[in-house]
mmCIF file of C-alpha atoms in Angstrom:
data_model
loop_
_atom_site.group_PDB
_atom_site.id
_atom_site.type_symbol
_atom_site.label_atom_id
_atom_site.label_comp_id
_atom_site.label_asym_id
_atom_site.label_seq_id
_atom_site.Cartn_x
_atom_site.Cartn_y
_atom_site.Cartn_z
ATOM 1 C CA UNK R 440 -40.251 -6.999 -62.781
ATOM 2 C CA UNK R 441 -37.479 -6.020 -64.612
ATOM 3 C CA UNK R 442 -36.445 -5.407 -68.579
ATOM 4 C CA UNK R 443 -33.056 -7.404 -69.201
ATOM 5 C CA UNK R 444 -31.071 -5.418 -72.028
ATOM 6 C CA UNK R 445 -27.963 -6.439 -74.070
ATOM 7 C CA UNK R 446 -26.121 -4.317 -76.003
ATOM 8 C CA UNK R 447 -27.451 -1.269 -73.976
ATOM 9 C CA UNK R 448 -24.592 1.183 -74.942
ATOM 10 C CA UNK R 449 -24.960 0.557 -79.180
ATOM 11 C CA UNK R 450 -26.751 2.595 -81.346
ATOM 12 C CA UNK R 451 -30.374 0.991 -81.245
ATOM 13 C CA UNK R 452 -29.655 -0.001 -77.268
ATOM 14 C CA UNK R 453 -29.205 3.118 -76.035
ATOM 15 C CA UNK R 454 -32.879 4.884 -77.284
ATOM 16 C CA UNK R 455 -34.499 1.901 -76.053
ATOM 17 C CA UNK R 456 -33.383 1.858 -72.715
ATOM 18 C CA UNK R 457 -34.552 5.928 -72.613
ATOM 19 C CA UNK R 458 -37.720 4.953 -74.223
ATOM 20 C CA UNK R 459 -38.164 2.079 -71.530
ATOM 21 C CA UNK R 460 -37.190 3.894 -68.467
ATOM 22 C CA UNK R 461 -39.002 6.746 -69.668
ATOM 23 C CA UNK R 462 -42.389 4.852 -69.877
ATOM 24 C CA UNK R 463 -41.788 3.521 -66.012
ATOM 25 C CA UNK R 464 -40.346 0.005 -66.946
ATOM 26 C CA UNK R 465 -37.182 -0.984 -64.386
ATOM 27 C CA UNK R 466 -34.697 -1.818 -66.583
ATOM 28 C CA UNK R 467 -31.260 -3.923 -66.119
ATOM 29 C CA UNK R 468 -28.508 -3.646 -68.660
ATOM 30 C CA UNK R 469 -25.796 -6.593 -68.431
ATOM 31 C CA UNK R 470 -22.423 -4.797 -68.725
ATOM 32 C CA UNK R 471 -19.037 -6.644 -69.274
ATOM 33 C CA UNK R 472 -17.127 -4.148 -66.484
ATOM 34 C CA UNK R 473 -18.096 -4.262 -62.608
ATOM 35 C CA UNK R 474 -21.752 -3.172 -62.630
ATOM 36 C CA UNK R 475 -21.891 0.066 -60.828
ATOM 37 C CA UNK R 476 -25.504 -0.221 -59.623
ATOM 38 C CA UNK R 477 -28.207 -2.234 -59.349
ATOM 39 C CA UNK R 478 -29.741 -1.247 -62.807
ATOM 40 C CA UNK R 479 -26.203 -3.206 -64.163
ATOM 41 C CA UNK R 480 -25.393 -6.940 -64.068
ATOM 42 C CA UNK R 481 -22.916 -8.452 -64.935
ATOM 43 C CA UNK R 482 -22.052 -10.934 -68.049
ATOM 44 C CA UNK R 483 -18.639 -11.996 -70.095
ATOM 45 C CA UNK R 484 -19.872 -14.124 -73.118
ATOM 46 C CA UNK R 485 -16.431 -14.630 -74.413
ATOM 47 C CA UNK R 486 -16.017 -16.169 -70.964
ATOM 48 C CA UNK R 487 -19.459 -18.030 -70.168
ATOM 49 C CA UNK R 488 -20.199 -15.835 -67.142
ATOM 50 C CA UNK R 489 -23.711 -15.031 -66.199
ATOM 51 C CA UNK R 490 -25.534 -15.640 -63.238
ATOM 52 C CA UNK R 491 -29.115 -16.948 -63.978
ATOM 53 C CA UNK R 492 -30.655 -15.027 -60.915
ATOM 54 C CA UNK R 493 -30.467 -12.334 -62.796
ATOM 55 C CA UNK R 494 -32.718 -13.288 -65.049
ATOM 56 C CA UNK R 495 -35.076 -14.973 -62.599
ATOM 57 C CA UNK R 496 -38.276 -13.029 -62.667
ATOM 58 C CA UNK R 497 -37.686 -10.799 -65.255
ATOM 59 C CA UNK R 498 -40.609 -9.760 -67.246
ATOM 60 C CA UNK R 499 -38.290 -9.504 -70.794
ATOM 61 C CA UNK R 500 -35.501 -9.865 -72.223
ATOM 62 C CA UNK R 501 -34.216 -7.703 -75.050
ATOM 63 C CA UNK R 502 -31.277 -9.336 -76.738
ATOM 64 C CA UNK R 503 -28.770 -6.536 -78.956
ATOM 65 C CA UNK R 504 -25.137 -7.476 -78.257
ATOM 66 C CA UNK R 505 -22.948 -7.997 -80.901
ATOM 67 C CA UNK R 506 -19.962 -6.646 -82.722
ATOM 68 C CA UNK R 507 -20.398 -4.008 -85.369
ATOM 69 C CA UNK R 508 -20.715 -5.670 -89.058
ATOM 70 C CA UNK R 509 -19.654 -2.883 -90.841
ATOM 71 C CA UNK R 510 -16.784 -1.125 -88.635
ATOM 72 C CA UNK R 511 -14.059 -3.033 -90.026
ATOM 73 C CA UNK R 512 -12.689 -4.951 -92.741
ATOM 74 C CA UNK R 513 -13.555 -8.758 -92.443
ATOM 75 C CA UNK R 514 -10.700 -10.564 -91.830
ATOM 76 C CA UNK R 515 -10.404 -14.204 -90.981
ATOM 77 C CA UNK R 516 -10.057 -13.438 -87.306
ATOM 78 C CA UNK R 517 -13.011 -10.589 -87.849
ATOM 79 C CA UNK R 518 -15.552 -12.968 -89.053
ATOM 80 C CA UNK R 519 -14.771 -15.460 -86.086
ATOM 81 C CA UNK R 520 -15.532 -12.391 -83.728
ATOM 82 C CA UNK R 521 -19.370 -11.437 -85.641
ATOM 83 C CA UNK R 522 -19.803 -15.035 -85.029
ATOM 84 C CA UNK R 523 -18.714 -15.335 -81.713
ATOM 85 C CA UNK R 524 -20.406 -12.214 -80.381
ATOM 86 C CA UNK R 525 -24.018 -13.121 -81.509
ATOM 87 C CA UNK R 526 -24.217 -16.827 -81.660
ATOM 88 C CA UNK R 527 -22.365 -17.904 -78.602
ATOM 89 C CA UNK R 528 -23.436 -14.610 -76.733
ATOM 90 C CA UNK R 529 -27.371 -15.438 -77.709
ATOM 91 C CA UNK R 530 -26.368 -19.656 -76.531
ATOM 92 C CA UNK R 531 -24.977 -18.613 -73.215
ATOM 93 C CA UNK R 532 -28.611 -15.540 -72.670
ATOM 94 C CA UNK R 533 -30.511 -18.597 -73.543
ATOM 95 C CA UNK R 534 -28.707 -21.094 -71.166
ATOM 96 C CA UNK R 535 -29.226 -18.242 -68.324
ATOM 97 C CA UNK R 536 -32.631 -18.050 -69.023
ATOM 98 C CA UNK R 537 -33.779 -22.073 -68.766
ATOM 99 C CA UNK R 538 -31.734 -22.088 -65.508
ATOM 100 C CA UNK R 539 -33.084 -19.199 -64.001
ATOM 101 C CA UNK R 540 -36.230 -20.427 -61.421
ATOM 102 C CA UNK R 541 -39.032 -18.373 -63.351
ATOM 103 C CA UNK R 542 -37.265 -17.681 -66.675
ATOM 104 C CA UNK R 543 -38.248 -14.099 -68.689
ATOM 105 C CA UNK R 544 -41.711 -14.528 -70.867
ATOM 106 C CA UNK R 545 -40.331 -12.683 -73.637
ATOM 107 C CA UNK R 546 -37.181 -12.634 -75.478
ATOM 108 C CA UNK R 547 -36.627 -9.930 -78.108
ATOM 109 C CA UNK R 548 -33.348 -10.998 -80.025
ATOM 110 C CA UNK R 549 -31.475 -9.334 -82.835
ATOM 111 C CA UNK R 550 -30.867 -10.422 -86.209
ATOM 112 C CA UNK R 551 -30.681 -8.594 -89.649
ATOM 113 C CA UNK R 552 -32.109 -8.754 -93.393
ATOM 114 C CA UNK R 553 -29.416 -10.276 -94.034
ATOM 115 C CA UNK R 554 -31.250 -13.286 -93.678
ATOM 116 C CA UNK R 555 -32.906 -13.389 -96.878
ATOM 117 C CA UNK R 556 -29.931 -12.888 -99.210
ATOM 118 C CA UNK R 557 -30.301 -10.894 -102.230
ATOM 119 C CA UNK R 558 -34.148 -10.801 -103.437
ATOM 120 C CA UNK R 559 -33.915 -8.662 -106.215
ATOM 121 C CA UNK R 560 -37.312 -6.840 -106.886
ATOM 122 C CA UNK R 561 -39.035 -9.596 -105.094
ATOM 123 C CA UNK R 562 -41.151 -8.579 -102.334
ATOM 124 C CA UNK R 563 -40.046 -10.465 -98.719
ATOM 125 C CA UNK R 564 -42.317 -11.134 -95.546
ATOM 126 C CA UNK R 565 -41.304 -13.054 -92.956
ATOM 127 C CA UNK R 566 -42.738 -16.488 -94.604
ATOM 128 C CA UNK R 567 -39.295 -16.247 -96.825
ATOM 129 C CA UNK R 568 -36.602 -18.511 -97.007
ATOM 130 C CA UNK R 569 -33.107 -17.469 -95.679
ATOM 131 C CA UNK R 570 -30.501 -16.734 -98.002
ATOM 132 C CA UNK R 571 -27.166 -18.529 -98.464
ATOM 133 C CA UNK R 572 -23.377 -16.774 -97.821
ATOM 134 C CA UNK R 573 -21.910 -15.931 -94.709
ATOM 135 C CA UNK R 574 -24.461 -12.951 -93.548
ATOM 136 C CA UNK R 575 -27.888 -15.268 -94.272
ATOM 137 C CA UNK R 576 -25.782 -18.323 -92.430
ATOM 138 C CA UNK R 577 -24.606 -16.189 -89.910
ATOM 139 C CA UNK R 578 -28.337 -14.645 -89.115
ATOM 140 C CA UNK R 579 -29.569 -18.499 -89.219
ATOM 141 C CA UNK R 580 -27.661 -19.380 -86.744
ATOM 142 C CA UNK R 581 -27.929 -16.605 -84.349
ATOM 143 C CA UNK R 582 -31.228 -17.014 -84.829
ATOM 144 C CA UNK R 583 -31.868 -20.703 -84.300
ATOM 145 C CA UNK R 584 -29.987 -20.063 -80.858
ATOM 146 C CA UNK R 585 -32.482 -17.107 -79.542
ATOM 147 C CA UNK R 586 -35.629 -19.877 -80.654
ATOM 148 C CA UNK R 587 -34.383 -22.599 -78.740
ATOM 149 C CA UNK R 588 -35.876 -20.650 -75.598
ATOM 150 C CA UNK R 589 -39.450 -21.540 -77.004
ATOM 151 C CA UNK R 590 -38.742 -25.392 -75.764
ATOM 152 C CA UNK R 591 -39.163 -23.759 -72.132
ATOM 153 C CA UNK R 592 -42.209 -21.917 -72.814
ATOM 154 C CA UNK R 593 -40.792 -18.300 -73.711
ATOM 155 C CA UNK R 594 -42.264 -16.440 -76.252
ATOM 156 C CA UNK R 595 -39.200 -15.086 -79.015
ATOM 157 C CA UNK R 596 -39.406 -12.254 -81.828
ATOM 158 C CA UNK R 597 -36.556 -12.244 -84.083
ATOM 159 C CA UNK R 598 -35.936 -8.791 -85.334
ATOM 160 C CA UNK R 599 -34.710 -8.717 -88.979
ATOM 161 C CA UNK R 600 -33.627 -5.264 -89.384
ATOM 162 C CA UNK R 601 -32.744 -3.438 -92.210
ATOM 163 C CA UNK R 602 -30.947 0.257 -92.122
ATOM 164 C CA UNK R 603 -31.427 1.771 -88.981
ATOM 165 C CA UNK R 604 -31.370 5.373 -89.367
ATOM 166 C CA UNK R 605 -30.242 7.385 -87.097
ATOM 167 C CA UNK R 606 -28.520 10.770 -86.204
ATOM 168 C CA UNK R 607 -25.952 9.671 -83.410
ATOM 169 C CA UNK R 608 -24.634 6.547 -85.421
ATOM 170 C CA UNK R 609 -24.642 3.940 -87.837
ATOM 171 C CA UNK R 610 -24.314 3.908 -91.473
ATOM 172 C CA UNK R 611 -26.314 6.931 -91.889
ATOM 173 C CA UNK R 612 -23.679 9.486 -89.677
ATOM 174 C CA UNK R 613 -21.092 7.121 -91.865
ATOM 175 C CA UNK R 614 -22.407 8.619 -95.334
ATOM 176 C CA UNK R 615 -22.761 11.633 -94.392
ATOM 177 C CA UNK R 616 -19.428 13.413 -94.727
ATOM 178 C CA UNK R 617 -19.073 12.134 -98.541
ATOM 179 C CA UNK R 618 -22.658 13.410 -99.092
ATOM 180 C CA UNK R 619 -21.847 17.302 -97.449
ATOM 181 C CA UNK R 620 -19.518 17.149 -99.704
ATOM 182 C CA UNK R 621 -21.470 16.985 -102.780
ATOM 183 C CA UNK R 622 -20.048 13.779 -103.815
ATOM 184 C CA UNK R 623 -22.820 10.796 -102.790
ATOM 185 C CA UNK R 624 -23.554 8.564 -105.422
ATOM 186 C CA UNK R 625 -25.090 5.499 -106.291
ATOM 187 C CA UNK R 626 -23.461 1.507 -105.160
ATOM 188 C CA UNK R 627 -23.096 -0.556 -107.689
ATOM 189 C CA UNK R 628 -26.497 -0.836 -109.982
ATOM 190 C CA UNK R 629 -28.226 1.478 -107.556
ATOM 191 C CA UNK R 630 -31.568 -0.732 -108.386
ATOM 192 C CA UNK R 631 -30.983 -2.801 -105.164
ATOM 193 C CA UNK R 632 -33.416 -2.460 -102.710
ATOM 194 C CA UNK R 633 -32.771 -0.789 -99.386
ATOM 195 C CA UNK R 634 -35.242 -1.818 -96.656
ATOM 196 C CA UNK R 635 -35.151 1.231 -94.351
ATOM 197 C CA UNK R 636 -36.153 1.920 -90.428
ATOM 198 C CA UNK R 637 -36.143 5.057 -88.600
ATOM 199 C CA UNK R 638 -34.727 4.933 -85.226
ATOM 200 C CA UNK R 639 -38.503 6.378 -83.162
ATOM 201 C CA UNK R 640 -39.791 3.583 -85.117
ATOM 202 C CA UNK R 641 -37.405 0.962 -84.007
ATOM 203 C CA UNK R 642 -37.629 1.854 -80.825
ATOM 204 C CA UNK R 643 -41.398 2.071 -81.332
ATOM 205 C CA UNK R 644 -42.121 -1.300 -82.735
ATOM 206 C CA UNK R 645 -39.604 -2.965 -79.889
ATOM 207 C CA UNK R 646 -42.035 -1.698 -77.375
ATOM 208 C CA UNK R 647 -44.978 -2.969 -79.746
ATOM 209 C CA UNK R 648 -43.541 -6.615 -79.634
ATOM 210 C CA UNK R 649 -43.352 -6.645 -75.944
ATOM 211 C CA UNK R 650 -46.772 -5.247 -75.349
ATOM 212 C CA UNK R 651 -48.326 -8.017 -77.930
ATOM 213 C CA UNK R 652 -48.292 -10.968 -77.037
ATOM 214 C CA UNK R 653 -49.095 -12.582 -80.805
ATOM 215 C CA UNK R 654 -46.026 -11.339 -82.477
ATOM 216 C CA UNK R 655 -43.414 -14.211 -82.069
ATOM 217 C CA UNK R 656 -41.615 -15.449 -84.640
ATOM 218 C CA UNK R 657 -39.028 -13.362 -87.555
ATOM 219 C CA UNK R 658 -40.182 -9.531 -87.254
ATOM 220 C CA UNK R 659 -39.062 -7.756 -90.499
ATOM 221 C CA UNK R 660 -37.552 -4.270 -89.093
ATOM 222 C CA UNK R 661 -38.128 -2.307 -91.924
ATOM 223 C CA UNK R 662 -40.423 0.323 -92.941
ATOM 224 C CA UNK R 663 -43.615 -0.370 -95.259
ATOM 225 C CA UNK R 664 -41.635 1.710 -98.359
ATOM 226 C CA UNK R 665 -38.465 0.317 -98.745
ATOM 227 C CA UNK R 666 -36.780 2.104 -101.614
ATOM 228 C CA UNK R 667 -33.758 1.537 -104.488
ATOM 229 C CA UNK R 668 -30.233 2.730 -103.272
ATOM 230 C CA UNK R 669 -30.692 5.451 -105.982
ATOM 231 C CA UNK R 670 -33.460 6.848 -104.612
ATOM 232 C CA UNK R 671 -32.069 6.695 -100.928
ATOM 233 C CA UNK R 672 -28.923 8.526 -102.492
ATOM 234 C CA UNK R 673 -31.050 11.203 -104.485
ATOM 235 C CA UNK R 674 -33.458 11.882 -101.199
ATOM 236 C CA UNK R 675 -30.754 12.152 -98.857
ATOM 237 C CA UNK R 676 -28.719 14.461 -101.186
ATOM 238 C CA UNK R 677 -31.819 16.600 -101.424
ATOM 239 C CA UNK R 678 -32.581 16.264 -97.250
ATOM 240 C CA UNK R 679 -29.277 17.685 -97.320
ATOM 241 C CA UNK R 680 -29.156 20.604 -99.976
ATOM 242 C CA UNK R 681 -26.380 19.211 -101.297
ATOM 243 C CA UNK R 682 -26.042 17.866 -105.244
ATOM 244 C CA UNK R 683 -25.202 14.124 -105.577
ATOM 245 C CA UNK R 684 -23.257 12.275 -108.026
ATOM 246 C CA UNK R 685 -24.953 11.023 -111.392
ATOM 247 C CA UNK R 686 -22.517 8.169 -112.022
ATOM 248 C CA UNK R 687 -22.466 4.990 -109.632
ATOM 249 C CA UNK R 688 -19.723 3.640 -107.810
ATOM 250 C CA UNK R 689 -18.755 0.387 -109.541
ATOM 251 C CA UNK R 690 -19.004 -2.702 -107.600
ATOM 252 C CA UNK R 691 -15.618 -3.665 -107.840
ATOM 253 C CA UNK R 692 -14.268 -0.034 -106.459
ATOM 254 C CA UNK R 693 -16.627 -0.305 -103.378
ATOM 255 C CA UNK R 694 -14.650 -4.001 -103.231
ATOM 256 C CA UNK R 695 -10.920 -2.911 -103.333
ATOM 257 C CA UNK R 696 -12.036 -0.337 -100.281
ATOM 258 C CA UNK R 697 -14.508 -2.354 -98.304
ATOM 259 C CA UNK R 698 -13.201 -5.655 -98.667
ATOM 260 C CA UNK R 699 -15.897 -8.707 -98.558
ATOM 261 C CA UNK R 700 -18.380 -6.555 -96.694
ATOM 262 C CA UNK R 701 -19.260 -4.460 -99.801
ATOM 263 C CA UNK R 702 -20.468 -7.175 -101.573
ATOM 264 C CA UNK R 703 -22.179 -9.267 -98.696
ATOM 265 C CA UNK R 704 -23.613 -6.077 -97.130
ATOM 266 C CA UNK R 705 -24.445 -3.327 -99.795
ATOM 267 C CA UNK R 706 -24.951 -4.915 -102.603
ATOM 268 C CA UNK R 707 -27.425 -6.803 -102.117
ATOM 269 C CA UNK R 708 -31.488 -6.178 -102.033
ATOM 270 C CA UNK R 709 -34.004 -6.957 -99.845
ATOM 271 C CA UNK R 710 -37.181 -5.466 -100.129
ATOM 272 C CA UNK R 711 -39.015 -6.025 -97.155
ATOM 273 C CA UNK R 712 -42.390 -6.091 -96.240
ATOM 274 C CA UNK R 713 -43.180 -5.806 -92.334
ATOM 275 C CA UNK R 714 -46.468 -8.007 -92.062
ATOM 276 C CA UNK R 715 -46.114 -8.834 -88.517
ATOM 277 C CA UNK R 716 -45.423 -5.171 -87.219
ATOM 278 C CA UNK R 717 -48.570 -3.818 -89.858
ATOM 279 C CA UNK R 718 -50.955 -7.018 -89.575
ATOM 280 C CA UNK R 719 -50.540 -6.612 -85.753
ATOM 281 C CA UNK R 720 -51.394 -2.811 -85.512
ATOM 282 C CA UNK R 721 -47.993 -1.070 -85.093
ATOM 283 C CA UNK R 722 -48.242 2.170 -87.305
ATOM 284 C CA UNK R 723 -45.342 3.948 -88.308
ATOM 285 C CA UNK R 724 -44.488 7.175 -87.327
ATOM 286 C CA UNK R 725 -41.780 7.584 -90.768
ATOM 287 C CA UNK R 726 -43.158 6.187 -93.797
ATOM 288 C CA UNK R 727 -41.113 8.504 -96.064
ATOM 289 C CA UNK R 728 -37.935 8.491 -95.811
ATOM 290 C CA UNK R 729 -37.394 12.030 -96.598
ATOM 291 C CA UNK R 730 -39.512 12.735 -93.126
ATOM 292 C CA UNK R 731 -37.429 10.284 -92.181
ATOM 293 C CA UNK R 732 -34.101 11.855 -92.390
ATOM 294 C CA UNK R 733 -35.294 15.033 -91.381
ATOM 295 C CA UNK R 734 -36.427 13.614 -88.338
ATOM 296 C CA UNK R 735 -33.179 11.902 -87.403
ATOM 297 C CA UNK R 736 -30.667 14.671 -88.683
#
């Protein structure tokens, strides 16, 4: 039986799949081109198109498509597409899925922290209620479309994941030119909470959920120390050798460059607690984010 993988070629996808295949595990990654084996299926959300067979039998499914949040500025049209790409994309998986003859027992599905909204100091498990604003709503309902697949019997983790660090990618590779450069510094208040994950333990706890059959439900991706965007700024300056800046970069100066994303995506806090991953037995490999860093750089 086969793993099912979305988003296979994005930053998160593309460990997994190594970590997966690596272990023994066949898996299938839907690709929007002409598949060019039989490890590749093929799918076009925007379009509706995906066969069912190929999820018939499948032992998993592992649900990351979507398009980047933070790439570009968030037009109108922008928004539609972060909308588009995870809610209807998730809809159409799902559909697949009840059609198929022996539909997938598990189905892994991304979402983000963004769930909660800003929490301040407040501690967060997955018992909290969303947030409101167009990340928390958009999270909702991307959400609410990977849990419909429970009405026919298939188990579903939701993975709210915080910043995924990692050396090929991501926000992290994003920061780091500014911080080489001596001139990181602080966002805003710098007291927001970041909830952090390294990329081995991403992959890690992935694997965990589809090996345990009790963890269903919101999955907080984060690790057990979550820390202030200070600190993250002051560690990775020091991970680096490199001084950072003492003064913060105002709010409204991370606005006039970033747009709307600044203030829905950086700015706020969300310190997360990962009770399902740590009640459940999944230890970390990074706890500290210095380790952290120095793993993934």
């Amino acid at each position: 039986m086969a793993i099912i993988v979305t988003g296979a070629s994005g930053l998160l996808g593309v460990p997994l799949v190594a970590a997966l295949r690596g272990a023994g595990e066949r898996v299938v990654t839907l690709v929007r081109r002409e598949p060019r084996s039989g490890d590749e299926a093929l799918w076009r959300p925007a379009e509706g198109v995906l066969d069912p067979a190929v999820l018939d039998g499948a032992s998993a499914v592992v649900h990351l498509a979507g398009a980047p949040i933070a790439e570009r500025r968030w037009t109108a049209a922008y928004k539609r597409e972060l909308v588009r790409s995870r809610v209807d994309s998730t809809r159409l998986l799902v559909r697949a899925m009840r059609e198929a003859g022996r539909p997938p027992g598990v189905l892994v599905s991304a979402s983000g922290v963004d769930f909660y909204g800003d929490t301040g100091d407040r501690v967060v498990d997955e018992g909290a209620p969303g947030g409101s604003g167009f990340l928390p709503e958009l999270c909702e309902r991307w959400e609410a479309e990977a849990a419909a697949a429970e009405e026919f019997g298939v188990r579903v983790a939701r993975l709210r994941t915080g910043l995924a660090l990692s050396g090929r990618g991501g926000a992290l590779v994003r920061m780091l030119p500014v911080f080489k450069a001596g001139l990181g510094a602080p966002l805003g208040s710098g007291k927001q909470y970041w909830s952090w994950i390294s990329e081995p333990d991403w992959v890690g706890a992935v694997r965990h959920i589809l090996a345990t059959p009790e963890v269903a439900g919101p999955v907080n991706m984060g690790s057990p120390t979550p820390v202030t965007n200070a600190v993250f700024t002051r560690t990775l300056g020091q991970v680096l050798r490199r001084p950072t800046m003492p003064m913060p970069v105002p709010g409204f100066a991370l606005s006039l460059g970033l747009g709307e994303f600044a203030k829905a995506g950086l700015l706020p806090s969300h310190r997360l607690r990962p009770g399902k991953l740590l009640d459940s037995g999944y230890e970390f490999t990074h706890s500290d984010l210095a380790d952290a860093l120095r793993a993934v750089l």
